[in-house]
PDB file of C-alpha atoms and ligand atoms in Angstrom:
ATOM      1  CA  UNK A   1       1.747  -5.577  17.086  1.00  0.00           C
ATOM      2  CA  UNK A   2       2.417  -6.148  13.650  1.00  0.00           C
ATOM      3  CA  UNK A   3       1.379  -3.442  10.974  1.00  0.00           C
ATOM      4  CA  UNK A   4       1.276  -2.713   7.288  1.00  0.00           C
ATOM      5  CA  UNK A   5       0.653   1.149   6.566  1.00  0.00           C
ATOM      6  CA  UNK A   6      -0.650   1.368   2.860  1.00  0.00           C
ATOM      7  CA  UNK A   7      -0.415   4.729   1.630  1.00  0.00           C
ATOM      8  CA  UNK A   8      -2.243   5.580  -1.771  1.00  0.00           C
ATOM      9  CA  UNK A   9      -4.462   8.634  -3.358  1.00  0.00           C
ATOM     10  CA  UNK A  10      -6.800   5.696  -3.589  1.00  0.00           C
ATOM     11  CA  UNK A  11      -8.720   8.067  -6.535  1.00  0.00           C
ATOM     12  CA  UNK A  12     -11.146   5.664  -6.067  1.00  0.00           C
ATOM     13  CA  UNK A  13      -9.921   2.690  -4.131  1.00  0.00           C
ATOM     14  CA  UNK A  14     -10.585  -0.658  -5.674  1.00  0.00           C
ATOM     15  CA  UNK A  15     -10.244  -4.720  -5.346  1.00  0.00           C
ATOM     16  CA  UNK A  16      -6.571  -4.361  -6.841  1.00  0.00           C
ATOM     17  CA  UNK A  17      -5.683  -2.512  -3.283  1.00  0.00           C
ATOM     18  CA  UNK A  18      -8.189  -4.179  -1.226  1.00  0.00           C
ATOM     19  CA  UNK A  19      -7.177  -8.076  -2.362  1.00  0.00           C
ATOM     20  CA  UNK A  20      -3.431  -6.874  -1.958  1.00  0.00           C
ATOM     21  CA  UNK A  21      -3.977  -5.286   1.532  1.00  0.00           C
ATOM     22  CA  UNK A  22      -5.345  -9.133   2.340  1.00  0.00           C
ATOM     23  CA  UNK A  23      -2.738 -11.095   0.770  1.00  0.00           C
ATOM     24  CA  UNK A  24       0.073  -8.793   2.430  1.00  0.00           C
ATOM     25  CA  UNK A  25      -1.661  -8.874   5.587  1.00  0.00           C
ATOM     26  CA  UNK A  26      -1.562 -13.166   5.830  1.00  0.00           C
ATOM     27  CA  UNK A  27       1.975 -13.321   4.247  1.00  0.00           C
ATOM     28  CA  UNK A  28       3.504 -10.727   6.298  1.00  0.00           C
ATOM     29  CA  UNK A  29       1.598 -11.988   9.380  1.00  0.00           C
ATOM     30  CA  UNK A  30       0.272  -8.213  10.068  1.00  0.00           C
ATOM     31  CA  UNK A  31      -2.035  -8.023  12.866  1.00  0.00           C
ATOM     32  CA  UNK A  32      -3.992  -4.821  10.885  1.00  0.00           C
ATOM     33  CA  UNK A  33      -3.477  -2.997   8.196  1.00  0.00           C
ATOM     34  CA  UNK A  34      -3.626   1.115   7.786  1.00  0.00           C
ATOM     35  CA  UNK A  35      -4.578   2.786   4.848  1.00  0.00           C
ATOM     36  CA  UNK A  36      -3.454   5.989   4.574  1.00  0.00           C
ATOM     37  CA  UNK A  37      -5.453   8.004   1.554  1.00  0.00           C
ATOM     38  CA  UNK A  38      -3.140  11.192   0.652  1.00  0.00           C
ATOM     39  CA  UNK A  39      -4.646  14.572   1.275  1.00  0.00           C
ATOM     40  CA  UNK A  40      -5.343  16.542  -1.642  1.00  0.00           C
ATOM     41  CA  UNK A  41      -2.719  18.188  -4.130  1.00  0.00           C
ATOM     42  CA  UNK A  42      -2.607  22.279  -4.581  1.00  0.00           C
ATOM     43  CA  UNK A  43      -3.115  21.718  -8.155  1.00  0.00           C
ATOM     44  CA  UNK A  44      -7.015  21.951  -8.773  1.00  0.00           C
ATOM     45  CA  UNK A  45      -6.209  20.973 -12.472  1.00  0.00           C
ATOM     46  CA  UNK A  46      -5.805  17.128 -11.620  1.00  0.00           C
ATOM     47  CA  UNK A  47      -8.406  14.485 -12.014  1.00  0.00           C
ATOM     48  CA  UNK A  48      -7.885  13.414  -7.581  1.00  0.00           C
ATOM     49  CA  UNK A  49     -11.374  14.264  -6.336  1.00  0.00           C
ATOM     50  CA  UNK A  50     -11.109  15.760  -2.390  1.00  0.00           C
ATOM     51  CA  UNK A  51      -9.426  13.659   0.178  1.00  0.00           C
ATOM     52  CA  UNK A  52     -12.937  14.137   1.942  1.00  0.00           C
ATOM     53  CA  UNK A  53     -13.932  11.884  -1.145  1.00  0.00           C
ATOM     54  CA  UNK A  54     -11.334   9.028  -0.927  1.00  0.00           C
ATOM     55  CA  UNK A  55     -11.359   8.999   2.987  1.00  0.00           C
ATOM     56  CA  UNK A  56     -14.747   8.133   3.088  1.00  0.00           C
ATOM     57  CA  UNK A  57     -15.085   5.462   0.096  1.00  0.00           C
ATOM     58  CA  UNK A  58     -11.971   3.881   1.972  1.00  0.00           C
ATOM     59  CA  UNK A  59     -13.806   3.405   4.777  1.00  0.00           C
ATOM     60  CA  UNK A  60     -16.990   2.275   3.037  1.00  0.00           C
ATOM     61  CA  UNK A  61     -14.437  -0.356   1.605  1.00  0.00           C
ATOM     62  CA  UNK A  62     -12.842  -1.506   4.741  1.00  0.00           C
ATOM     63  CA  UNK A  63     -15.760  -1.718   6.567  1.00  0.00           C
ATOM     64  CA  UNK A  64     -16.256  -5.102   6.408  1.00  0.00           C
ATOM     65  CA  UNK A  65     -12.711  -6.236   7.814  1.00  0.00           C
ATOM     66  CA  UNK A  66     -11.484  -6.155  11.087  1.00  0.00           C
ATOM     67  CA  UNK A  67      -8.265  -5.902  10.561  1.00  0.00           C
ATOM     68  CA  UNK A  68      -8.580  -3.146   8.188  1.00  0.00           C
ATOM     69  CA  UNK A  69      -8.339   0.450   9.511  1.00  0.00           C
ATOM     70  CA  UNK A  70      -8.504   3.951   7.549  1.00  0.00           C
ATOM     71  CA  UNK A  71      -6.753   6.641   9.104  1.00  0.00           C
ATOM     72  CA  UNK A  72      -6.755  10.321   8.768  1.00  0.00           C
ATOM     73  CA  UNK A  73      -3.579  11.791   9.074  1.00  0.00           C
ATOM     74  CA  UNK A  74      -3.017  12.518   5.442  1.00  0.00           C
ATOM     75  CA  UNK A  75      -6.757  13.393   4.452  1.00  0.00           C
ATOM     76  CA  UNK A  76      -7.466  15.026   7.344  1.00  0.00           C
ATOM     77  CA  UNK A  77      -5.074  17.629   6.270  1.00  0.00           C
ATOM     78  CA  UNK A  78      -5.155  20.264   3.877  1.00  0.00           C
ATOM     79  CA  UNK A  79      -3.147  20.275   1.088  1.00  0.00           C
ATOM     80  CA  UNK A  80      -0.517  18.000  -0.186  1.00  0.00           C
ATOM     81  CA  UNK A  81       1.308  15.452   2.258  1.00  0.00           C
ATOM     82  CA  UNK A  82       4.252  13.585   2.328  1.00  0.00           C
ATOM     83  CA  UNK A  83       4.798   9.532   3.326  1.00  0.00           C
ATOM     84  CA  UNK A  84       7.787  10.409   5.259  1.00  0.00           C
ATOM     85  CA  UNK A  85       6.169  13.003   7.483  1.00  0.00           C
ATOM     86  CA  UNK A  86       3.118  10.671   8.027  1.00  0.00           C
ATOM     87  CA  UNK A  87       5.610   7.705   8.962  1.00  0.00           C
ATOM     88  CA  UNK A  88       7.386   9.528  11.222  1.00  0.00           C
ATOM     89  CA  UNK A  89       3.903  10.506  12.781  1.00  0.00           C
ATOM     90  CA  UNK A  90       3.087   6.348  12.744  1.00  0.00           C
ATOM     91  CA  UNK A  91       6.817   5.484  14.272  1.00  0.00           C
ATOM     92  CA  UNK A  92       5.183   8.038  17.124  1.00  0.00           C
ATOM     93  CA  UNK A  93       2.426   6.581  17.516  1.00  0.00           C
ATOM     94  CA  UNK A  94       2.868   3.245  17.563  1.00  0.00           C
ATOM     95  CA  UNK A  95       6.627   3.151  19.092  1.00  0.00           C
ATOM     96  CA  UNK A  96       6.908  -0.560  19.909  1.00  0.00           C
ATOM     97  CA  UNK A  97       5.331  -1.790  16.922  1.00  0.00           C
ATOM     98  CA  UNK A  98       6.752  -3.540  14.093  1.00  0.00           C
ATOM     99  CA  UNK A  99       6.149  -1.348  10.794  1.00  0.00           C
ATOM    100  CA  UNK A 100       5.722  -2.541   7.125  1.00  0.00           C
ATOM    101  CA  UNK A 101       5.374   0.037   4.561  1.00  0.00           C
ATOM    102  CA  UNK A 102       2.775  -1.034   1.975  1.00  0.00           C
ATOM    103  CA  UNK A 103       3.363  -0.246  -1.813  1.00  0.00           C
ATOM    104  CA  UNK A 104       3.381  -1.824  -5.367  1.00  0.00           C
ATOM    105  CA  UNK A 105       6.295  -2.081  -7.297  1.00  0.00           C
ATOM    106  CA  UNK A 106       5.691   0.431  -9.676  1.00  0.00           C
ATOM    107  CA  UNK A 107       5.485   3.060  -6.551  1.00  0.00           C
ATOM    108  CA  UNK A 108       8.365   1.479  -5.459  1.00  0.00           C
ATOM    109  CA  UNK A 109      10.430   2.514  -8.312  1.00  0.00           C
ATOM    110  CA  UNK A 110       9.083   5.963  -8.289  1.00  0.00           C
ATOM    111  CA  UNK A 111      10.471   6.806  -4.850  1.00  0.00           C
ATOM    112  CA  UNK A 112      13.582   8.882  -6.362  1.00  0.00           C
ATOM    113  CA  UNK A 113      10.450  11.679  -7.071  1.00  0.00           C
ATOM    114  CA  UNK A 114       9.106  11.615  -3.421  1.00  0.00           C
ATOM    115  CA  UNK A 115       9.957  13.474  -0.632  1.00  0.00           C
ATOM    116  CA  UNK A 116      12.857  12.418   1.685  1.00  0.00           C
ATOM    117  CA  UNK A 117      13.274   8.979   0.352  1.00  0.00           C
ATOM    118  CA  UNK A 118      16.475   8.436   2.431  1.00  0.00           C
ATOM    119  CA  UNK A 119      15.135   9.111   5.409  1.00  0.00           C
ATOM    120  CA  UNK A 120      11.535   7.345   4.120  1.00  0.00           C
ATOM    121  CA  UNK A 121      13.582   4.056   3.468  1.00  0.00           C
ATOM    122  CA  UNK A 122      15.300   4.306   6.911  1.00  0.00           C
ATOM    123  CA  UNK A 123      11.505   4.750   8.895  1.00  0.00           C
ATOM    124  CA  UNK A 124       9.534   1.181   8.151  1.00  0.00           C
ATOM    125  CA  UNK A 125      10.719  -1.613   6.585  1.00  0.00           C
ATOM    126  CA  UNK A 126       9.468  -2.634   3.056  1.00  0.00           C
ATOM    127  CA  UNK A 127       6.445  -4.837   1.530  1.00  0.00           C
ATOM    128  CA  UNK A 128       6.806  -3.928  -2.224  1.00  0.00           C
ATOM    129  CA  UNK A 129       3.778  -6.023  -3.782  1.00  0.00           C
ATOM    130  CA  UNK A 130       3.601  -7.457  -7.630  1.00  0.00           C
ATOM    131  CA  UNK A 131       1.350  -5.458 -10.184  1.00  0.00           C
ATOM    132  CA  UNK A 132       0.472  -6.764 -13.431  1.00  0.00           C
ATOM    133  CA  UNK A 133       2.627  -4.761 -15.986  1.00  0.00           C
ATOM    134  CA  UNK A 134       5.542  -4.650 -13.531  1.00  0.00           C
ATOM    135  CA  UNK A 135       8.088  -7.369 -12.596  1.00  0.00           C
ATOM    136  CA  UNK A 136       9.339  -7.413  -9.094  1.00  0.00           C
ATOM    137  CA  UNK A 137      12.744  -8.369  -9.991  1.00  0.00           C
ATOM    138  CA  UNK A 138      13.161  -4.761 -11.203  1.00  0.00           C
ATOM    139  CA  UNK A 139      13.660  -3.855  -7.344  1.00  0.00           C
ATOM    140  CA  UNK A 140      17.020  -4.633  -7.947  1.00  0.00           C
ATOM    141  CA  UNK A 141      17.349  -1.466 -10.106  1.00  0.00           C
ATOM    142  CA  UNK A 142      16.645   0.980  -7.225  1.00  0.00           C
ATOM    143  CA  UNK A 143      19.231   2.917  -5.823  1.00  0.00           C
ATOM    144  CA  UNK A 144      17.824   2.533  -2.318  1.00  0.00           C
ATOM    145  CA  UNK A 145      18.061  -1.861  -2.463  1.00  0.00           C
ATOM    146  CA  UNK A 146      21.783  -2.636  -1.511  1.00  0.00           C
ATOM    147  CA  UNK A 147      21.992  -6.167  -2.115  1.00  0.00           C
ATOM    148  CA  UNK A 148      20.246  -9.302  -1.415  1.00  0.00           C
ATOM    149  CA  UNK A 149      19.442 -10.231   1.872  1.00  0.00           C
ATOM    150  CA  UNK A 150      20.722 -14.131   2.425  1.00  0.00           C
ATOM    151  CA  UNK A 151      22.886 -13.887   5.762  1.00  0.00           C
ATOM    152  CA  UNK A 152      20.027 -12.565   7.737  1.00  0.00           C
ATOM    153  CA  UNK A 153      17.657 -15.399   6.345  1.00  0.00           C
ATOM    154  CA  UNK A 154      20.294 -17.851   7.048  1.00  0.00           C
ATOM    155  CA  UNK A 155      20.383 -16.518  10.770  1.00  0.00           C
ATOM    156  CA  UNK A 156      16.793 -17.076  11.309  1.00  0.00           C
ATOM    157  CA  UNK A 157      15.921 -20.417   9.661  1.00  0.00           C
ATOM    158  CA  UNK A 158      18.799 -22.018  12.068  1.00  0.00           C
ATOM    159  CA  UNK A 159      17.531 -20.055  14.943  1.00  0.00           C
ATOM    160  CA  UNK A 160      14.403 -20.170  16.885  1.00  0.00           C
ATOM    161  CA  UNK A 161      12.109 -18.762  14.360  1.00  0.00           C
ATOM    162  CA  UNK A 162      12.066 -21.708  12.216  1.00  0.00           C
ATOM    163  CA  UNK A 163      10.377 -23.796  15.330  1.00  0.00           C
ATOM    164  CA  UNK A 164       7.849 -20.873  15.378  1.00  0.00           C
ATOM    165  CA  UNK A 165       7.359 -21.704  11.536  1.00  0.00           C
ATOM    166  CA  UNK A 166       6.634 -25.346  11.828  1.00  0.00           C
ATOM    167  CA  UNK A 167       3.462 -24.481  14.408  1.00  0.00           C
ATOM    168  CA  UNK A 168       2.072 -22.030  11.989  1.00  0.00           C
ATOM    169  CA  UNK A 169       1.038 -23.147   8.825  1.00  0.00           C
ATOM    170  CA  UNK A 170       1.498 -20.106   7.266  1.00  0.00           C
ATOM    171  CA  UNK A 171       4.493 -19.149   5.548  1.00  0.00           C
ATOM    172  CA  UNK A 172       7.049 -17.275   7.357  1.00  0.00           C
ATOM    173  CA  UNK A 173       8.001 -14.281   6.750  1.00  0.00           C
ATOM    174  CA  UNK A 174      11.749 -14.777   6.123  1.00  0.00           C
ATOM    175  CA  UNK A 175      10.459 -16.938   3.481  1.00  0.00           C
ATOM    176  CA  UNK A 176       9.517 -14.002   1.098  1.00  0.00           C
ATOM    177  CA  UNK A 177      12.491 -12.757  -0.679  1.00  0.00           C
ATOM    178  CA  UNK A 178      13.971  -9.833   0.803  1.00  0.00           C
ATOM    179  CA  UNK A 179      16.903  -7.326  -0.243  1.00  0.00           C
ATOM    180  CA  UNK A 180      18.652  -5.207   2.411  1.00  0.00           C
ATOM    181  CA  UNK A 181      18.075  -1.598   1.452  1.00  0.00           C
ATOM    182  CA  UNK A 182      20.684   1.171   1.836  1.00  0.00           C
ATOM    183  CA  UNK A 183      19.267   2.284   4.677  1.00  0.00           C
ATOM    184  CA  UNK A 184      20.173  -0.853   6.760  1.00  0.00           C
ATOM    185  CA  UNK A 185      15.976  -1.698   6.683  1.00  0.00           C
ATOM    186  CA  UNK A 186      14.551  -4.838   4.911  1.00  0.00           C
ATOM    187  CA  UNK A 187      12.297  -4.657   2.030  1.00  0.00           C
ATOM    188  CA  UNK A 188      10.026  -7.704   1.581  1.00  0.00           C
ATOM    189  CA  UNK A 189       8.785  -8.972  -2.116  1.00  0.00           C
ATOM    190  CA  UNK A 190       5.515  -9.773  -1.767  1.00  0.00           C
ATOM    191  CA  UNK A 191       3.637 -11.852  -4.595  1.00  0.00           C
ATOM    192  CA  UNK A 192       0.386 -11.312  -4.718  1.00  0.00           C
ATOM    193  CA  UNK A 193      -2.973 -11.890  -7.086  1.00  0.00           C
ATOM    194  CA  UNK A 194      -2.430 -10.276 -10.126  1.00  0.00           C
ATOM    195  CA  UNK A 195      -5.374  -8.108 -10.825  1.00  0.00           C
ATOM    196  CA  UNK A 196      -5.169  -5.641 -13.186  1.00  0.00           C
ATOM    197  CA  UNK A 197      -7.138  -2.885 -11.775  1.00  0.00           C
ATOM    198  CA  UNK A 198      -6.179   0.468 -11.521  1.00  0.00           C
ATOM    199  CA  UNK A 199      -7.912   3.982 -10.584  1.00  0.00           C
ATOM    200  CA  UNK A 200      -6.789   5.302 -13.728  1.00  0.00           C
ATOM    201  CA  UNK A 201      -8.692   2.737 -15.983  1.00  0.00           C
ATOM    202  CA  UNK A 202     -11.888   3.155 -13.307  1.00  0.00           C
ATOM    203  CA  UNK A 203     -12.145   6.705 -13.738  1.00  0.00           C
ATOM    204  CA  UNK A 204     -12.181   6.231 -17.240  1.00  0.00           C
ATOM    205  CA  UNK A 205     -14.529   3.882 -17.153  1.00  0.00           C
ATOM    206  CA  UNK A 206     -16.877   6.350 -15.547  1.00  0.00           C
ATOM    207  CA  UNK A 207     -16.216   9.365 -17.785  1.00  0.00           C
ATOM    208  CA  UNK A 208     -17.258   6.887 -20.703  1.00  0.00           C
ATOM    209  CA  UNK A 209     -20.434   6.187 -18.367  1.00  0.00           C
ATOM    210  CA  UNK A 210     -18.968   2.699 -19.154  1.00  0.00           C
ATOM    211  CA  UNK A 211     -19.868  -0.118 -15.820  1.00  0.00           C
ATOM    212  CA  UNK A 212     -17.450  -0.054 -13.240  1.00  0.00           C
ATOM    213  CA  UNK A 213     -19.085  -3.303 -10.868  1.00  0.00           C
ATOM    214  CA  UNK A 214     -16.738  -6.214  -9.979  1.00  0.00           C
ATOM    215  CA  UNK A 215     -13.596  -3.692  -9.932  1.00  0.00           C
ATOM    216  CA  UNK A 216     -14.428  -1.843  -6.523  1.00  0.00           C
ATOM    217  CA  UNK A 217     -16.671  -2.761  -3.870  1.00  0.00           C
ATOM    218  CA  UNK A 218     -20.402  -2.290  -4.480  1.00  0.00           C
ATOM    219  CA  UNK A 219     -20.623   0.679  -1.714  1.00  0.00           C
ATOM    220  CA  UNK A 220     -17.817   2.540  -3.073  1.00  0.00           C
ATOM    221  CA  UNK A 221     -19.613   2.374  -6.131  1.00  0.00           C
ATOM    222  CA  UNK A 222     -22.765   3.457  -5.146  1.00  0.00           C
ATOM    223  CA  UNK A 223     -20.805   6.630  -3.352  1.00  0.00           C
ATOM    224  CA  UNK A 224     -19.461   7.585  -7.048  1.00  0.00           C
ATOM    225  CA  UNK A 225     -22.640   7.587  -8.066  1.00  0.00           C
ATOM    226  CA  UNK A 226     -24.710   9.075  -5.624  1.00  0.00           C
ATOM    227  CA  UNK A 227     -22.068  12.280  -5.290  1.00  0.00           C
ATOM    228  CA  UNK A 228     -21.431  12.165  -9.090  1.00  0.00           C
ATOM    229  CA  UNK A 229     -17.766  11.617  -9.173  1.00  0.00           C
ATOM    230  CA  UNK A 230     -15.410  11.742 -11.876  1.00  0.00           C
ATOM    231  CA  UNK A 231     -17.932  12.450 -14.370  1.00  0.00           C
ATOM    232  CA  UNK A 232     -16.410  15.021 -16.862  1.00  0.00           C
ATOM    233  CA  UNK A 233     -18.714  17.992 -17.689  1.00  0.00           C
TER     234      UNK A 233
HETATM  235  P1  ATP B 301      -3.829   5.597 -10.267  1.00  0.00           P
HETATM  236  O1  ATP B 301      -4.121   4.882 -11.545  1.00  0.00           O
HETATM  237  O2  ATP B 301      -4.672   6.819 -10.033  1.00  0.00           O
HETATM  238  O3  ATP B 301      -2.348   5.848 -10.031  1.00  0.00           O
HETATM  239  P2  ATP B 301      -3.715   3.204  -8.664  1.00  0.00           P
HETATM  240  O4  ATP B 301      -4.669   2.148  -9.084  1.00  0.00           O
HETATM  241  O5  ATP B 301      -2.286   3.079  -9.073  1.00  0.00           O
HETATM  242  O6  ATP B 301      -4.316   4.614  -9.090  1.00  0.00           O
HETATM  243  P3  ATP B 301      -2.864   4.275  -6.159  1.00  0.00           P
HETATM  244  O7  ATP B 301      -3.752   4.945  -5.180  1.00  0.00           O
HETATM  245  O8  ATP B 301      -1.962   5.083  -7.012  1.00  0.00           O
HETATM  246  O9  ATP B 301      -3.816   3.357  -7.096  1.00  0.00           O
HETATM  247  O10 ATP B 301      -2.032   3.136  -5.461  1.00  0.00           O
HETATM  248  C1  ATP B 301      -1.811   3.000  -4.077  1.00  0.00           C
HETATM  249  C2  ATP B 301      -0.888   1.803  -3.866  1.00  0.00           C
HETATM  250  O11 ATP B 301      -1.543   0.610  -4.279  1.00  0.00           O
HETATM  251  C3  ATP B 301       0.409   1.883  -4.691  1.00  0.00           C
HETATM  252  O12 ATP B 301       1.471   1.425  -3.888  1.00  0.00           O
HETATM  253  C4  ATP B 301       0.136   0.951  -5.856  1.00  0.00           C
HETATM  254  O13 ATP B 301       1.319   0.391  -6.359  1.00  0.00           O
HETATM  255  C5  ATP B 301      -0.745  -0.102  -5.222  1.00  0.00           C
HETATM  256  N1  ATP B 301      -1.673  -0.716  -6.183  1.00  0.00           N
HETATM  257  C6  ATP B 301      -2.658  -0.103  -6.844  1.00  0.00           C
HETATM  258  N2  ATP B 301      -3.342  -0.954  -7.626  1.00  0.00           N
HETATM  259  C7  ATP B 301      -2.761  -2.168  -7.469  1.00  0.00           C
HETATM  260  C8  ATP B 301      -3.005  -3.472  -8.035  1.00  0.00           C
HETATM  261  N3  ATP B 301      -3.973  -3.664  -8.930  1.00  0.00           N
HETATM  262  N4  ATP B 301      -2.197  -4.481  -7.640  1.00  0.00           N
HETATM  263  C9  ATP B 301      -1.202  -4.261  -6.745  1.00  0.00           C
HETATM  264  N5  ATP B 301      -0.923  -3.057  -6.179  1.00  0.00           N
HETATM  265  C10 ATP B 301      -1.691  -2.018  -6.531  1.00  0.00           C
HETATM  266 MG1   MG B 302      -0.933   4.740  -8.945  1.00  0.00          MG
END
């Protein structure tokens, strides 16, 4: 199998991560995709309502796809957890399976502040998706991308893969741009539908008792509502 883990605090999760999820799932030709809300931080000072939260308007907004799945190996936890620790519990899991880590390009760039991110670059390979207010050529700026990655696309559009492109009329996946990161893994740009949502801007949204519809799916919004999140008192 093919699969896309998409790690986020999803604080809440909304169409910007949903839409995403789908457009890496078809270009990337994942079979299903795993979202992976974080557990929650120490710090009770932060605006991240309980993973309990997250976990379940997650699954409210995967419900509907089939090739979605939530899983609970961050949430489930107490206390703060760590991508490298969860993919190491994935690469367990799922030994013979083909792994794509999940993430914009603006969480991308941030990886010199997480835990491990040697040994997080060496576990999956990469799908780093486009955000509105961040170019994906910055990638290039990372110490963990080497250098482009041209002789391994070379090697597959004159070998058999290319016949395995022609019967599929979606794009292959060597046909993304890709950069060879230091840890010998591939990471994947991924252009997707630039929506400018973000958790940030929805919790404001709330704590102004401002609308919030057409930026997350209608259950999830109904959740915030019914258990009164991120409303300031
Ligand atoms: P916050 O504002 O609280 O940081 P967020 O909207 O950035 O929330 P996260 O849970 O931090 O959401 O993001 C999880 C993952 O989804 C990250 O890899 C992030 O880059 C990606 N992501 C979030 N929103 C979008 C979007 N609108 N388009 C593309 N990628 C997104
Ligand atoms: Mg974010």
């Amino acid at each position: 199998m093919r699969l896309g883990i998409f790690g986020g605090t999803f604080n809440p999760v909304h169409d910007g991560h949903l839409r995403t999820a789908e457009e890496a799932r078809y270009k990337l030709r994942l079979d299903k995709v795993i979202f992976v809300p974080s557990g929650t931080p120490p710090l009770k000072e932060t605006d991240t309502v309980a993973s309990s939260h997250r976990f379940a308007m997650v699954k409210l907004a995967v419900a509907s796809n089939k090739d979605f799945i939530v899983s609970d190996l961050e949430a489930g936890k107490q206390g703060k957890t760590y991508t490298v620790d969860t993919l190491r519990k994935l690469r367990k899991e799922f030994p013979g399976d083909v792994m794509y880590f999940i993430l914009g390009v603006d969480a991308f760039l941030e990886l010199p502040k997480w835990r491990q991110p040697e040994e997080l670059t060496g576990l999956a390979d990469f799908a780093i998706v486009s955000r509105p207010g961040f170019r994906l050529d910055d990638v290039v700026n990372s110490p963990y991308i080497k250098g482009a990655d041209t002789e391994e696309v070379n090697r597959e559009v004159s070998g058999k893969k290319m016949i395995r492109t022609l019967a599929d009329s979606r794009p292959a996946v060597h046909q993304l741009r890709s950069y060879r990161l230091a840890s010998g893994r591939r990471a994947f740009l991924v252009p997707v539908t630039r929506l400018d949502i973000s958790s940030t801007d929805i919790r404001h949204l709330i704590e102004q008792k401002r609308s919030i519809k057409y930026l997350l799916p209608l259950s999830v919004e109904r959740y915030i509502k019914k258990h009164k999140l991120y409303l300031k008192t």
